[in-house]
Tab-separated table of C-alpha atoms in Angstrom:
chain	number	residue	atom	x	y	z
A	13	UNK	CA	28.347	-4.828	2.982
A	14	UNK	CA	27.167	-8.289	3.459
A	15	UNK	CA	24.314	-8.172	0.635
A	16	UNK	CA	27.515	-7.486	-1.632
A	17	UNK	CA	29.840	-9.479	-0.368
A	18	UNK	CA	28.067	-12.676	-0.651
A	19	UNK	CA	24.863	-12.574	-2.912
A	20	UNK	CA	24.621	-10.933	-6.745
A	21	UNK	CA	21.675	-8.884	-5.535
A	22	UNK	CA	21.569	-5.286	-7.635
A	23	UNK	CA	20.945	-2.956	-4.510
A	24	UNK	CA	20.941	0.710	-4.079
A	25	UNK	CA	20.629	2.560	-0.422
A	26	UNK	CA	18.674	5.554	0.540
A	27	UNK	CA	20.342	7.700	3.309
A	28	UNK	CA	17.833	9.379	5.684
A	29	UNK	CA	19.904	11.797	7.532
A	30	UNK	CA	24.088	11.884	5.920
A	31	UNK	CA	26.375	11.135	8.558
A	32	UNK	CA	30.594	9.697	8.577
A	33	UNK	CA	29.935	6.739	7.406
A	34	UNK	CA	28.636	8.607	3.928
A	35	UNK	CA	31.736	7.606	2.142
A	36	UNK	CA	31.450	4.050	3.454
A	37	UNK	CA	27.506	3.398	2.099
A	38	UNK	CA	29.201	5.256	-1.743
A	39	UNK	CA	31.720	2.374	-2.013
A	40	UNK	CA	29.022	-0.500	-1.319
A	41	UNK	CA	26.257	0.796	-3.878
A	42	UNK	CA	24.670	3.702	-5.364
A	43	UNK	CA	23.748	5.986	-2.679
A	44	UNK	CA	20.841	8.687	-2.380
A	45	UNK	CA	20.890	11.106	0.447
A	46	UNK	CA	17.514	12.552	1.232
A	47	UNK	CA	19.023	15.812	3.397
A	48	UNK	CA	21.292	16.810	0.748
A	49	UNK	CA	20.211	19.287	-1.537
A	50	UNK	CA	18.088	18.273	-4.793
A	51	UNK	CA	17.862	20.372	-8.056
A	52	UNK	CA	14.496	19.496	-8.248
A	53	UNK	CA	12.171	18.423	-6.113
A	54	UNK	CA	12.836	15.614	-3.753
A	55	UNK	CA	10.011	13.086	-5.284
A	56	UNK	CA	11.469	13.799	-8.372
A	57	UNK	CA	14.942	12.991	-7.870
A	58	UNK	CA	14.080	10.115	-5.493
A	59	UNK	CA	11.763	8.380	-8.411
A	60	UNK	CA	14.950	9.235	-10.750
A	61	UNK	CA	17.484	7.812	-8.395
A	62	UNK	CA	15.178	4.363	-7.775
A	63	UNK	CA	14.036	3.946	-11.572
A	64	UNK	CA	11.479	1.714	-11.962
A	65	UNK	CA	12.131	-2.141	-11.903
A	66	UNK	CA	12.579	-2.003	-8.095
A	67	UNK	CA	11.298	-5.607	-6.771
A	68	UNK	CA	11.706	-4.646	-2.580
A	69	UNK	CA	12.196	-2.257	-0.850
A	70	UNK	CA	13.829	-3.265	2.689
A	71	UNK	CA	14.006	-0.503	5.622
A	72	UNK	CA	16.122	-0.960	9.270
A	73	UNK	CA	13.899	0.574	11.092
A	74	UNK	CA	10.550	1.685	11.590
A	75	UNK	CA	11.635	5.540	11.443
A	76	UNK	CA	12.142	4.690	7.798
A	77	UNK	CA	8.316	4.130	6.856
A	78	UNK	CA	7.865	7.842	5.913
A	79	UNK	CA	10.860	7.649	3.439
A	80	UNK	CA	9.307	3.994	2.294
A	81	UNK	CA	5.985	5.497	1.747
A	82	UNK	CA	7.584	7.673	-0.789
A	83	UNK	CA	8.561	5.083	-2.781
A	84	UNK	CA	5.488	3.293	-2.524
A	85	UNK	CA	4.569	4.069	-6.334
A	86	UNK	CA	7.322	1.426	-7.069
A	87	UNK	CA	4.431	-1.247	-5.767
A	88	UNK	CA	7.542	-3.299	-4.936
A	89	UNK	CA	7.448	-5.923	-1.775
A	90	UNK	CA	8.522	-4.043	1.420
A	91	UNK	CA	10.273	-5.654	3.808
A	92	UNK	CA	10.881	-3.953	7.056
A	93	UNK	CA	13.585	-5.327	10.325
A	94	UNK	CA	11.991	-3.915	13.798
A	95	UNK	CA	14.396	-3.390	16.169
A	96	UNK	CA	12.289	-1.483	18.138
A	97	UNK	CA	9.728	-2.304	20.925
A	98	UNK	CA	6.356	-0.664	22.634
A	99	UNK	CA	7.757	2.826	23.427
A	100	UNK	CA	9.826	3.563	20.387
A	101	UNK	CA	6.299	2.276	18.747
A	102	UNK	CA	4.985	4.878	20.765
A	103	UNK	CA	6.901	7.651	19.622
A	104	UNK	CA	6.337	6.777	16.105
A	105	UNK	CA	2.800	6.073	16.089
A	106	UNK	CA	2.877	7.880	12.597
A	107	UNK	CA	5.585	5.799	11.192
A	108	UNK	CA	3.637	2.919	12.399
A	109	UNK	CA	0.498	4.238	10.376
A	110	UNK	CA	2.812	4.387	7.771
A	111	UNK	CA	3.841	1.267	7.712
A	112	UNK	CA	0.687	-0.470	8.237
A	113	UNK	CA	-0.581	1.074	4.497
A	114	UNK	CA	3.209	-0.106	2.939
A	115	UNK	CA	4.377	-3.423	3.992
A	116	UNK	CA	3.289	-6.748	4.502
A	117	UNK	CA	6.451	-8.116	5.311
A	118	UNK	CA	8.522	-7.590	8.847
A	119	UNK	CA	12.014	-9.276	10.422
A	120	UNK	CA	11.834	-9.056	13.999
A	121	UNK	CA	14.932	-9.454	16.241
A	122	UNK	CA	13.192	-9.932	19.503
A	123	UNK	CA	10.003	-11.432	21.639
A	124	UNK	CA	9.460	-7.040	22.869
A	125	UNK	CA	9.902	-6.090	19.111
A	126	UNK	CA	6.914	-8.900	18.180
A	127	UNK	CA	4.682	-8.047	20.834
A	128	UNK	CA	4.878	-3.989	20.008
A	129	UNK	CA	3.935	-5.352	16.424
A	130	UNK	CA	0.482	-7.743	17.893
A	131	UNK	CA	-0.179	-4.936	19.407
A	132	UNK	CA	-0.920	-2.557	16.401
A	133	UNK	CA	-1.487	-5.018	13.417
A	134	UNK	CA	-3.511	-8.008	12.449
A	135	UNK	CA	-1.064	-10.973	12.611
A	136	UNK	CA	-2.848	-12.604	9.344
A	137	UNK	CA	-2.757	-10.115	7.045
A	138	UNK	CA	1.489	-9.909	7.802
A	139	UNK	CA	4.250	-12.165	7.627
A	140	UNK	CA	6.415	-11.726	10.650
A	141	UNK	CA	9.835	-13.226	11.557
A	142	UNK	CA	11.455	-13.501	14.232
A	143	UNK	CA	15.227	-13.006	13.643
A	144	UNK	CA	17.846	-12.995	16.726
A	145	UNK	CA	20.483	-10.710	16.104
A	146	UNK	CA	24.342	-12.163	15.871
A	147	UNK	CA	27.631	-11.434	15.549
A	148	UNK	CA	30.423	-13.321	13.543
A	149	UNK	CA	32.237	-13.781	16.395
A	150	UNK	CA	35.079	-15.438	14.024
A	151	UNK	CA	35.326	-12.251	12.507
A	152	UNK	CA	35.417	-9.708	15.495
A	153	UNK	CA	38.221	-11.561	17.288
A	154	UNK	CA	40.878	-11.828	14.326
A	155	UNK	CA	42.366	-9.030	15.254
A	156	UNK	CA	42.345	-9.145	18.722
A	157	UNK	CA	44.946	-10.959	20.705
A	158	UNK	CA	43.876	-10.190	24.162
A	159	UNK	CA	40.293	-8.833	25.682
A	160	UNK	CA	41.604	-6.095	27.818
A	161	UNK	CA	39.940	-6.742	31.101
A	162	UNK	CA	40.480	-3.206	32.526
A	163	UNK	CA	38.498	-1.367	30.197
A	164	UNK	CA	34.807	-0.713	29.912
A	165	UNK	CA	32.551	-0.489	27.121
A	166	UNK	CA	29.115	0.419	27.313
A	167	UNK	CA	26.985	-0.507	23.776
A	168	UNK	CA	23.505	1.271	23.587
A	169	UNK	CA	21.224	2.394	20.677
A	170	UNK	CA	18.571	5.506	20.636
A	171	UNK	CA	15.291	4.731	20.530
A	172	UNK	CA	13.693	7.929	18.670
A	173	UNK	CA	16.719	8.978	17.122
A	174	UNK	CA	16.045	9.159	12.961
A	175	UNK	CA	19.924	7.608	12.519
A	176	UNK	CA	21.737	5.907	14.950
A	177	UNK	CA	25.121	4.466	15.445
A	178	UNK	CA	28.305	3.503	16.987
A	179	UNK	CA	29.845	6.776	15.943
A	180	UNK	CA	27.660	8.567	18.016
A	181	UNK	CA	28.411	6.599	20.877
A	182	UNK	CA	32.193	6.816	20.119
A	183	UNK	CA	31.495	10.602	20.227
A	184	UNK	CA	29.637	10.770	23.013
A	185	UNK	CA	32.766	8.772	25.025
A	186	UNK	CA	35.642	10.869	23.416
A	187	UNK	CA	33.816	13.929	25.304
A	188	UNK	CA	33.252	12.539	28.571
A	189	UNK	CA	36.733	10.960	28.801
């Protein structure tokens, strides 16, 4: 939403896995979902959907480098944010492969994220930020008048999950209330 809201950037998203906030990723740009069913084959609809003056490509997480690897025929600049650190590497070893033959260019949002990265890639043949993650704190406390001091909120995200997010967690609290 931000990309939209405050750059002219011509973007498109690829969906790994569809999930409720579908509707939400339509209204901010053309949207492809890779699990829903294709006509054709998936390649072919995917190379359809991206056309071919694609200049990056930028994936969320590292359990996206299959999905970027398809689109790899675009020979556009990938540009992937690693939230993850040395056992989601771990898990994802093939992901990691994947990456490795794809992108040159990483955001990293912590010191565990960048050493999980020195440990499986030559540091001068990659550009690697470091990015610390943030929240607008301006904009999460206009609506709230008072913090409610009895309550408690626990904020996590899964590590070898393929999509993650705070409706899962919202699930996951509605059932054990």
């Amino acid at each position: 939403q931000w990309i939209k809201d405050n750059t002219s950037i011509h973007f498109s998203i690829i969906v790994g896995e569809s999930g409720p906030w579908n509707h939400k990723f339509e209204t901010i740009a053309p949207t492809f979902f890779m699990d829903d069913y294709h006509h054709h084959e998936l390649d072919v609809e995917l190379k359809s959907f991206c056309g071919s003056h694609v200049k990056a490509v930028y994936m969320n997480t590292i359990a996206y480098a299959l999905i970027g690897e398809r689109l790899s025929y675009l020979q556009a600049e990938f540009i992937t944010h690693i939230h993850e650190m040395e056992y989601a590497f771990s898990v994802f070893q093939p992901h990691v492969e994947a990456l490795a033959r794809t992108c040159t260019k990483y955001i990293a949002v912590s010191q565990g994220s960048i050493d999980a990265m020195q440990k499986r890639f030559d540091l001068r043949h990659i550009e690697l930020r470091l990015l610390k993650p943030f929240i607008d704190k301006k904009r999460l406390s206009a609506g709230v008048a008072t913090k409610p001091t009895f309550k408690k909120v626990i904020f996590g995200c899964g590590a070898v999950e393929m999509r993650k997010g705070f409706d899962l967690f919202c699930i996951t609290a509605a059932t054990l209330k």
